[in-house]
Amino acid sequence: MNSEFSRIMTLLRKERKISQKKAAEDLGISQGLLSHYEKGKRECGLEFLVRAADYYSVSCDYLLGRSPEPQGKTISISELPDDDPNHRDKVTPGTVMIAFNKKLIVNSINVLFSLLSGFRSATVIREVSNYLTLAVYKAFRYVYSANRSNDENFFMIDKRAAACGCDAAMSVAQAKLSAAVNGVRLEGEDAVEEADGVYEAPQISTQSLAKDFPQYYSSAVNLIKNSESKIKAVSFEHSGK
């Protein structure tokens, strides 16, 4: 069984606030065996996989990490909402990938900024915005520079310094953001506070995302899965894992 199974099994149980003992009883196994499944120490059989999928009302593909959708469906571009009326009905075979990725990104950003409204930290809100703005700027410069006839005077910063300068500014935004979400107050900045186990930040789960963002949920979870696949490919391709 892959590592995704143990992670998702644990996530589902904790999100639903079910104790390990209660889940084991309901699933007809010992708590010790369920603990082994959740820690990835033992592999379950097909019968238990189906039983667990029924218990948590998700698909087997979702439990195995094969689909980011709890019901295991595969999304198509037509199922993703598009907030830009000027670009509807203009998808051609040559632009399907562009349109699909655009929808994933735009819809996921809608979710992200909606979640930011649940923060009381101005630093978190500002630095997320700064990081995303700089990432778009950097990508735009690469696209602009692809045609050598495009006039570089369009930008104030020389292209030889822009990429490294952008990386530096993004690193600063990332550092401030990391500090703020971990409750560290840098000079002149605020941070997420915690009092009696309550955080000044939204509580997020797969259930809350699906409920609060029914239109955009599929985009967000697919973007997360696609991103983590790319990260794994870079991180583990030489590690033998």
mmCIF file of C-alpha atoms in Angstrom:
data_model
loop_
_atom_site.group_PDB
_atom_site.id
_atom_site.type_symbol
_atom_site.label_atom_id
_atom_site.label_comp_id
_atom_site.label_asym_id
_atom_site.label_seq_id
_atom_site.Cartn_x
_atom_site.Cartn_y
_atom_site.Cartn_z
ATOM 1 C CA MET A 1 0.000 0.000 0.000
ATOM 2 C CA ASN A 2 1.376 3.440 -0.847
ATOM 3 C CA SER A 3 2.122 6.123 1.723
ATOM 4 C CA GLU A 4 -0.891 8.145 0.569
ATOM 5 C CA PHE A 5 -3.250 5.541 2.012
ATOM 6 C CA SER A 6 -1.924 5.902 5.565
ATOM 7 C CA ARG A 7 -1.898 9.708 5.316
ATOM 8 C CA ILE A 8 -5.446 9.945 3.978
ATOM 9 C CA MET A 9 -6.836 7.383 6.416
ATOM 10 C CA THR A 10 -5.441 9.400 9.311
ATOM 11 C CA LEU A 11 -6.642 12.682 7.817
ATOM 12 C CA LEU A 12 -10.196 11.464 7.304
ATOM 13 C CA ARG A 13 -10.497 10.113 10.829
ATOM 14 C CA LYS A 14 -9.119 13.254 12.444
ATOM 15 C CA GLU A 15 -11.179 15.610 10.281
ATOM 16 C CA ARG A 16 -14.296 13.778 11.353
ATOM 17 C CA LYS A 17 -13.123 13.871 14.979
ATOM 18 C CA ILE A 18 -13.391 10.098 15.364
ATOM 19 C CA SER A 19 -11.105 8.416 17.869
ATOM 20 C CA GLN A 20 -8.868 5.642 16.635
ATOM 21 C CA LYS A 21 -10.582 3.250 19.010
ATOM 22 C CA LYS A 22 -14.049 4.125 17.675
ATOM 23 C CA ALA A 23 -12.929 3.901 14.027
ATOM 24 C CA ALA A 24 -11.335 0.498 14.644
ATOM 25 C CA GLU A 25 -14.520 -0.809 16.265
ATOM 26 C CA ASP A 26 -16.673 0.469 13.409
ATOM 27 C CA LEU A 27 -14.313 -1.027 10.830
ATOM 28 C CA GLY A 28 -14.209 -4.378 12.588
ATOM 29 C CA ILE A 29 -10.483 -4.499 13.359
ATOM 30 C CA SER A 30 -8.290 -3.962 16.396
ATOM 31 C CA GLN A 31 -7.049 -0.508 17.294
ATOM 32 C CA GLY A 32 -3.496 -1.793 17.013
ATOM 33 C CA LEU A 33 -4.046 -2.936 13.427
ATOM 34 C CA LEU A 34 -5.665 0.370 12.480
ATOM 35 C CA SER A 35 -2.703 2.174 14.032
ATOM 36 C CA HIS A 36 -0.360 0.127 11.836
ATOM 37 C CA TYR A 37 -2.417 1.014 8.763
ATOM 38 C CA GLU A 38 -2.390 4.715 9.631
ATOM 39 C CA LYS A 39 1.363 4.674 10.241
ATOM 40 C CA GLY A 40 2.072 2.738 7.058
ATOM 41 C CA LYS A 41 3.543 -0.226 8.935
ATOM 42 C CA ARG A 42 1.077 -2.746 7.517
ATOM 43 C CA GLU A 43 -0.723 -3.137 4.222
ATOM 44 C CA CYS A 44 -4.443 -3.757 4.207
ATOM 45 C CA GLY A 45 -6.323 -6.077 1.917
ATOM 46 C CA LEU A 46 -8.822 -5.120 -0.782
ATOM 47 C CA GLU A 47 -11.767 -6.008 1.455
ATOM 48 C CA PHE A 48 -10.677 -3.540 4.137
ATOM 49 C CA LEU A 49 -9.940 -0.872 1.514
ATOM 50 C CA VAL A 50 -13.522 -1.064 0.266
ATOM 51 C CA ARG A 51 -14.863 -1.128 3.839
ATOM 52 C CA ALA A 52 -12.865 1.974 4.757
ATOM 53 C CA ALA A 53 -14.018 3.773 1.604
ATOM 54 C CA ASP A 54 -17.645 3.045 2.507
ATOM 55 C CA TYR A 55 -17.070 4.078 6.127
ATOM 56 C CA TYR A 56 -15.690 7.481 5.201
ATOM 57 C CA SER A 57 -17.969 7.878 2.154
ATOM 58 C CA VAL A 58 -15.074 8.312 -0.267
ATOM 59 C CA SER A 59 -13.783 6.375 -3.260
ATOM 60 C CA CYS A 60 -11.022 3.774 -3.175
ATOM 61 C CA ASP A 61 -9.080 5.936 -5.644
ATOM 62 C CA TYR A 62 -9.198 8.789 -3.137
ATOM 63 C CA LEU A 63 -7.977 6.562 -0.289
ATOM 64 C CA LEU A 64 -5.071 5.434 -2.449
ATOM 65 C CA GLY A 65 -4.161 9.007 -3.408
ATOM 66 C CA ARG A 66 -4.978 8.377 -7.060
ATOM 67 C CA SER A 67 -7.589 11.134 -7.123
ATOM 68 C CA PRO A 68 -7.743 14.392 -5.134
ATOM 69 C CA GLU A 69 -11.544 14.188 -5.304
ATOM 70 C CA PRO A 70 -13.241 12.280 -2.445
ATOM 71 C CA GLN A 71 -15.628 10.681 -4.934
ATOM 72 C CA GLY A 72 -12.758 9.810 -7.250
ATOM 73 C CA LYS A 73 -14.049 11.667 -10.271
ATOM 74 C CA THR A 74 -11.789 13.095 -12.953
ATOM 75 C CA ILE A 75 -12.524 16.710 -13.783
ATOM 76 C CA SER A 76 -12.695 18.118 -17.278
ATOM 77 C CA ILE A 77 -12.158 21.696 -18.343
ATOM 78 C CA SER A 78 -15.878 22.183 -18.944
ATOM 79 C CA GLU A 79 -16.611 21.389 -15.282
ATOM 80 C CA LEU A 80 -14.387 24.154 -13.959
ATOM 81 C CA PRO A 81 -15.999 27.596 -13.528
ATOM 82 C CA ASP A 82 -14.545 30.483 -15.503
ATOM 83 C CA ASP A 83 -14.827 34.034 -14.168
ATOM 84 C CA ASP A 84 -13.656 35.572 -17.452
ATOM 85 C CA PRO A 85 -16.633 35.874 -19.856
ATOM 86 C CA ASN A 86 -14.315 37.104 -22.621
ATOM 87 C CA HIS A 87 -12.600 33.728 -22.849
ATOM 88 C CA ARG A 88 -15.576 31.384 -22.753
ATOM 89 C CA ASP A 89 -16.254 29.155 -25.740
ATOM 90 C CA LYS A 90 -12.859 29.970 -27.225
ATOM 91 C CA VAL A 91 -11.071 26.768 -26.269
ATOM 92 C CA THR A 92 -9.462 24.979 -29.214
ATOM 93 C CA PRO A 93 -7.490 21.705 -29.175
ATOM 94 C CA GLY A 94 -4.259 23.699 -29.158
ATOM 95 C CA THR A 95 -5.248 25.755 -26.108
ATOM 96 C CA VAL A 96 -6.866 23.127 -23.879
ATOM 97 C CA MET A 97 -3.836 22.863 -21.577
ATOM 98 C CA ILE A 98 -3.600 26.649 -21.239
ATOM 99 C CA ALA A 99 -7.303 27.015 -20.473
ATOM 100 C CA PHE A 100 -7.301 24.098 -18.022
ATOM 101 C CA ASN A 101 -4.271 25.325 -16.072
ATOM 102 C CA LYS A 102 -5.598 28.872 -16.055
ATOM 103 C CA LYS A 103 -8.838 27.714 -14.475
ATOM 104 C CA LEU A 104 -7.004 25.634 -11.865
ATOM 105 C CA ILE A 105 -4.813 28.588 -10.895
ATOM 106 C CA VAL A 106 -7.462 31.322 -10.983
ATOM 107 C CA ASN A 107 -10.040 29.256 -9.107
ATOM 108 C CA SER A 108 -7.469 28.174 -6.505
ATOM 109 C CA ILE A 109 -6.429 31.792 -5.977
ATOM 110 C CA ASN A 110 -10.094 32.651 -5.387
ATOM 111 C CA VAL A 111 -10.121 30.040 -2.611
ATOM 112 C CA LEU A 112 -6.808 31.285 -1.204
ATOM 113 C CA PHE A 113 -7.882 34.925 -0.993
ATOM 114 C CA SER A 114 -11.222 33.960 0.521
ATOM 115 C CA LEU A 115 -9.318 32.054 3.211
ATOM 116 C CA LEU A 116 -7.117 35.101 3.806
ATOM 117 C CA SER A 117 -10.211 37.008 4.917
ATOM 118 C CA GLY A 118 -10.236 34.739 7.959
ATOM 119 C CA PHE A 119 -6.857 36.043 9.144
ATOM 120 C CA ARG A 120 -6.419 38.966 11.503
ATOM 121 C CA SER A 121 -2.752 39.227 10.549
ATOM 122 C CA ALA A 122 -2.060 42.008 8.036
ATOM 123 C CA THR A 123 1.398 40.510 7.474
ATOM 124 C CA VAL A 124 -0.024 37.190 6.287
ATOM 125 C CA ILE A 125 -2.449 38.864 3.901
ATOM 126 C CA ARG A 126 0.168 41.259 2.536
ATOM 127 C CA GLU A 127 2.977 38.751 2.087
ATOM 128 C CA VAL A 128 0.815 36.124 0.377
ATOM 129 C CA SER A 129 -0.213 38.866 -2.044
ATOM 130 C CA ASN A 130 3.384 40.017 -2.484
ATOM 131 C CA TYR A 131 4.639 36.479 -3.160
ATOM 132 C CA LEU A 132 1.966 35.744 -5.762
ATOM 133 C CA THR A 133 2.421 39.139 -7.435
ATOM 134 C CA LEU A 134 6.158 38.580 -7.786
ATOM 135 C CA ALA A 135 5.672 35.045 -9.128
ATOM 136 C CA VAL A 136 3.326 36.350 -11.839
ATOM 137 C CA TYR A 137 5.719 39.218 -12.635
ATOM 138 C CA LYS A 138 8.630 36.801 -13.039
ATOM 139 C CA ALA A 139 6.666 34.501 -15.328
ATOM 140 C CA PHE A 140 5.464 37.495 -17.358
ATOM 141 C CA ARG A 141 9.029 38.649 -17.913
ATOM 142 C CA TYR A 142 10.056 35.234 -19.216
ATOM 143 C CA VAL A 143 7.124 35.204 -21.627
ATOM 144 C CA TYR A 144 7.900 38.782 -22.725
ATOM 145 C CA SER A 145 11.564 38.019 -23.344
ATOM 146 C CA ALA A 146 10.810 35.015 -25.580
ATOM 147 C CA ASN A 147 10.436 37.362 -28.553
ATOM 148 C CA ARG A 148 13.761 39.165 -28.885
ATOM 149 C CA SER A 149 12.093 42.060 -30.714
ATOM 150 C CA ASN A 150 10.058 43.010 -27.636
ATOM 151 C CA ASP A 151 11.469 46.234 -26.209
ATOM 152 C CA GLU A 152 13.023 45.683 -22.771
ATOM 153 C CA ASN A 153 12.339 49.343 -21.955
ATOM 154 C CA PHE A 154 8.853 48.118 -21.120
ATOM 155 C CA PHE A 155 10.381 47.298 -17.717
ATOM 156 C CA MET A 156 12.299 49.561 -15.355
ATOM 157 C CA ILE A 157 14.634 46.827 -14.095
ATOM 158 C CA ASP A 158 17.248 45.375 -16.446
ATOM 159 C CA LYS A 159 16.523 41.752 -17.367
ATOM 160 C CA ARG A 160 19.976 40.714 -16.144
ATOM 161 C CA ALA A 161 19.005 41.721 -12.618
ATOM 162 C CA ALA A 162 15.262 41.123 -12.698
ATOM 163 C CA ALA A 163 15.181 37.351 -12.137
ATOM 164 C CA CYS A 164 17.582 37.348 -9.179
ATOM 165 C CA GLY A 165 15.999 40.489 -7.760
ATOM 166 C CA CYS A 166 12.572 38.905 -8.009
ATOM 167 C CA ASP A 167 13.828 35.758 -6.261
ATOM 168 C CA ALA A 168 15.256 37.908 -3.464
ATOM 169 C CA ALA A 169 11.999 39.819 -3.018
ATOM 170 C CA MET A 170 10.040 36.546 -3.028
ATOM 171 C CA SER A 171 12.387 35.118 -0.389
ATOM 172 C CA VAL A 172 11.753 38.155 1.833
ATOM 173 C CA ALA A 173 7.992 37.762 1.400
ATOM 174 C CA GLN A 174 8.288 34.055 2.168
ATOM 175 C CA ALA A 175 10.380 34.702 5.285
ATOM 176 C CA LYS A 176 7.892 37.241 6.640
ATOM 177 C CA LEU A 177 4.981 34.957 5.827
ATOM 178 C CA SER A 178 6.612 31.950 7.468
ATOM 179 C CA ALA A 179 7.340 33.949 10.606
ATOM 180 C CA ALA A 180 3.812 35.352 10.804
ATOM 181 C CA VAL A 181 1.977 32.037 10.375
ATOM 182 C CA ASN A 182 4.231 30.469 13.010
ATOM 183 C CA GLY A 183 3.456 33.205 15.527
ATOM 184 C CA VAL A 184 6.825 34.987 15.286
ATOM 185 C CA ARG A 185 6.607 38.778 15.317
ATOM 186 C CA LEU A 186 9.316 40.376 13.225
ATOM 187 C CA GLU A 187 10.080 44.046 13.742
ATOM 188 C CA GLY A 188 7.240 46.128 12.348
ATOM 189 C CA GLU A 189 5.137 43.044 11.577
ATOM 190 C CA ASP A 190 2.327 41.179 13.288
ATOM 191 C CA ALA A 191 1.745 37.432 13.562
ATOM 192 C CA VAL A 192 -0.994 34.856 13.972
ATOM 193 C CA GLU A 193 -1.936 34.686 17.638
ATOM 194 C CA GLU A 194 -3.200 31.705 19.607
ATOM 195 C CA ALA A 195 -5.188 31.854 22.828
ATOM 196 C CA ASP A 196 -6.614 28.813 24.611
ATOM 197 C CA GLY A 197 -6.141 26.686 21.517
ATOM 198 C CA VAL A 198 -7.972 29.148 19.256
ATOM 199 C CA TYR A 199 -6.020 30.646 16.376
ATOM 200 C CA GLU A 200 -6.614 33.912 14.541
ATOM 201 C CA ALA A 201 -6.700 31.935 11.315
ATOM 202 C CA PRO A 202 -9.305 29.806 9.517
ATOM 203 C CA GLN A 203 -9.673 26.119 10.317
ATOM 204 C CA ILE A 204 -9.391 24.222 7.041
ATOM 205 C CA SER A 205 -10.328 20.652 6.158
ATOM 206 C CA THR A 206 -11.371 18.800 3.030
ATOM 207 C CA GLN A 207 -14.942 18.976 4.293
ATOM 208 C CA SER A 208 -14.871 22.728 4.944
ATOM 209 C CA LEU A 209 -13.318 23.445 1.544
ATOM 210 C CA ALA A 210 -15.937 21.368 -0.247
ATOM 211 C CA LYS A 211 -18.722 23.064 1.700
ATOM 212 C CA ASP A 212 -17.474 26.661 1.505
ATOM 213 C CA PHE A 213 -16.165 26.539 -2.073
ATOM 214 C CA PRO A 214 -18.310 24.047 -4.009
ATOM 215 C CA GLN A 215 -17.457 25.731 -7.326
ATOM 216 C CA TYR A 216 -13.730 25.961 -6.761
ATOM 217 C CA TYR A 217 -12.993 22.928 -4.577
ATOM 218 C CA SER A 218 -12.095 20.661 -7.500
ATOM 219 C CA SER A 219 -9.651 23.218 -8.864
ATOM 220 C CA ALA A 220 -7.941 23.674 -5.494
ATOM 221 C CA VAL A 221 -7.458 19.992 -4.688
ATOM 222 C CA ASN A 222 -6.286 19.192 -8.217
ATOM 223 C CA LEU A 223 -3.789 22.063 -8.116
ATOM 224 C CA ILE A 224 -2.466 20.749 -4.788
ATOM 225 C CA LYS A 225 -2.120 17.207 -6.157
ATOM 226 C CA ASN A 226 -0.417 18.383 -9.354
ATOM 227 C CA SER A 227 1.991 20.576 -7.399
ATOM 228 C CA GLU A 228 2.927 17.824 -4.959
ATOM 229 C CA SER A 229 3.543 15.425 -7.840
ATOM 230 C CA LYS A 230 6.030 17.927 -9.282
ATOM 231 C CA ILE A 231 7.676 18.431 -5.881
ATOM 232 C CA LYS A 232 8.015 14.685 -5.348
ATOM 233 C CA ALA A 233 9.555 14.277 -8.779
ATOM 234 C CA VAL A 234 12.205 16.874 -7.954
ATOM 235 C CA SER A 235 12.766 15.838 -4.334
ATOM 236 C CA PHE A 236 12.866 12.074 -4.666
ATOM 237 C CA GLU A 237 14.004 11.322 -8.214
ATOM 238 C CA HIS A 238 17.570 10.671 -7.037
ATOM 239 C CA SER A 239 16.813 9.364 -3.569
ATOM 240 C CA GLY A 240 15.590 5.948 -4.579
ATOM 241 C CA LYS A 241 12.255 6.467 -2.774
#
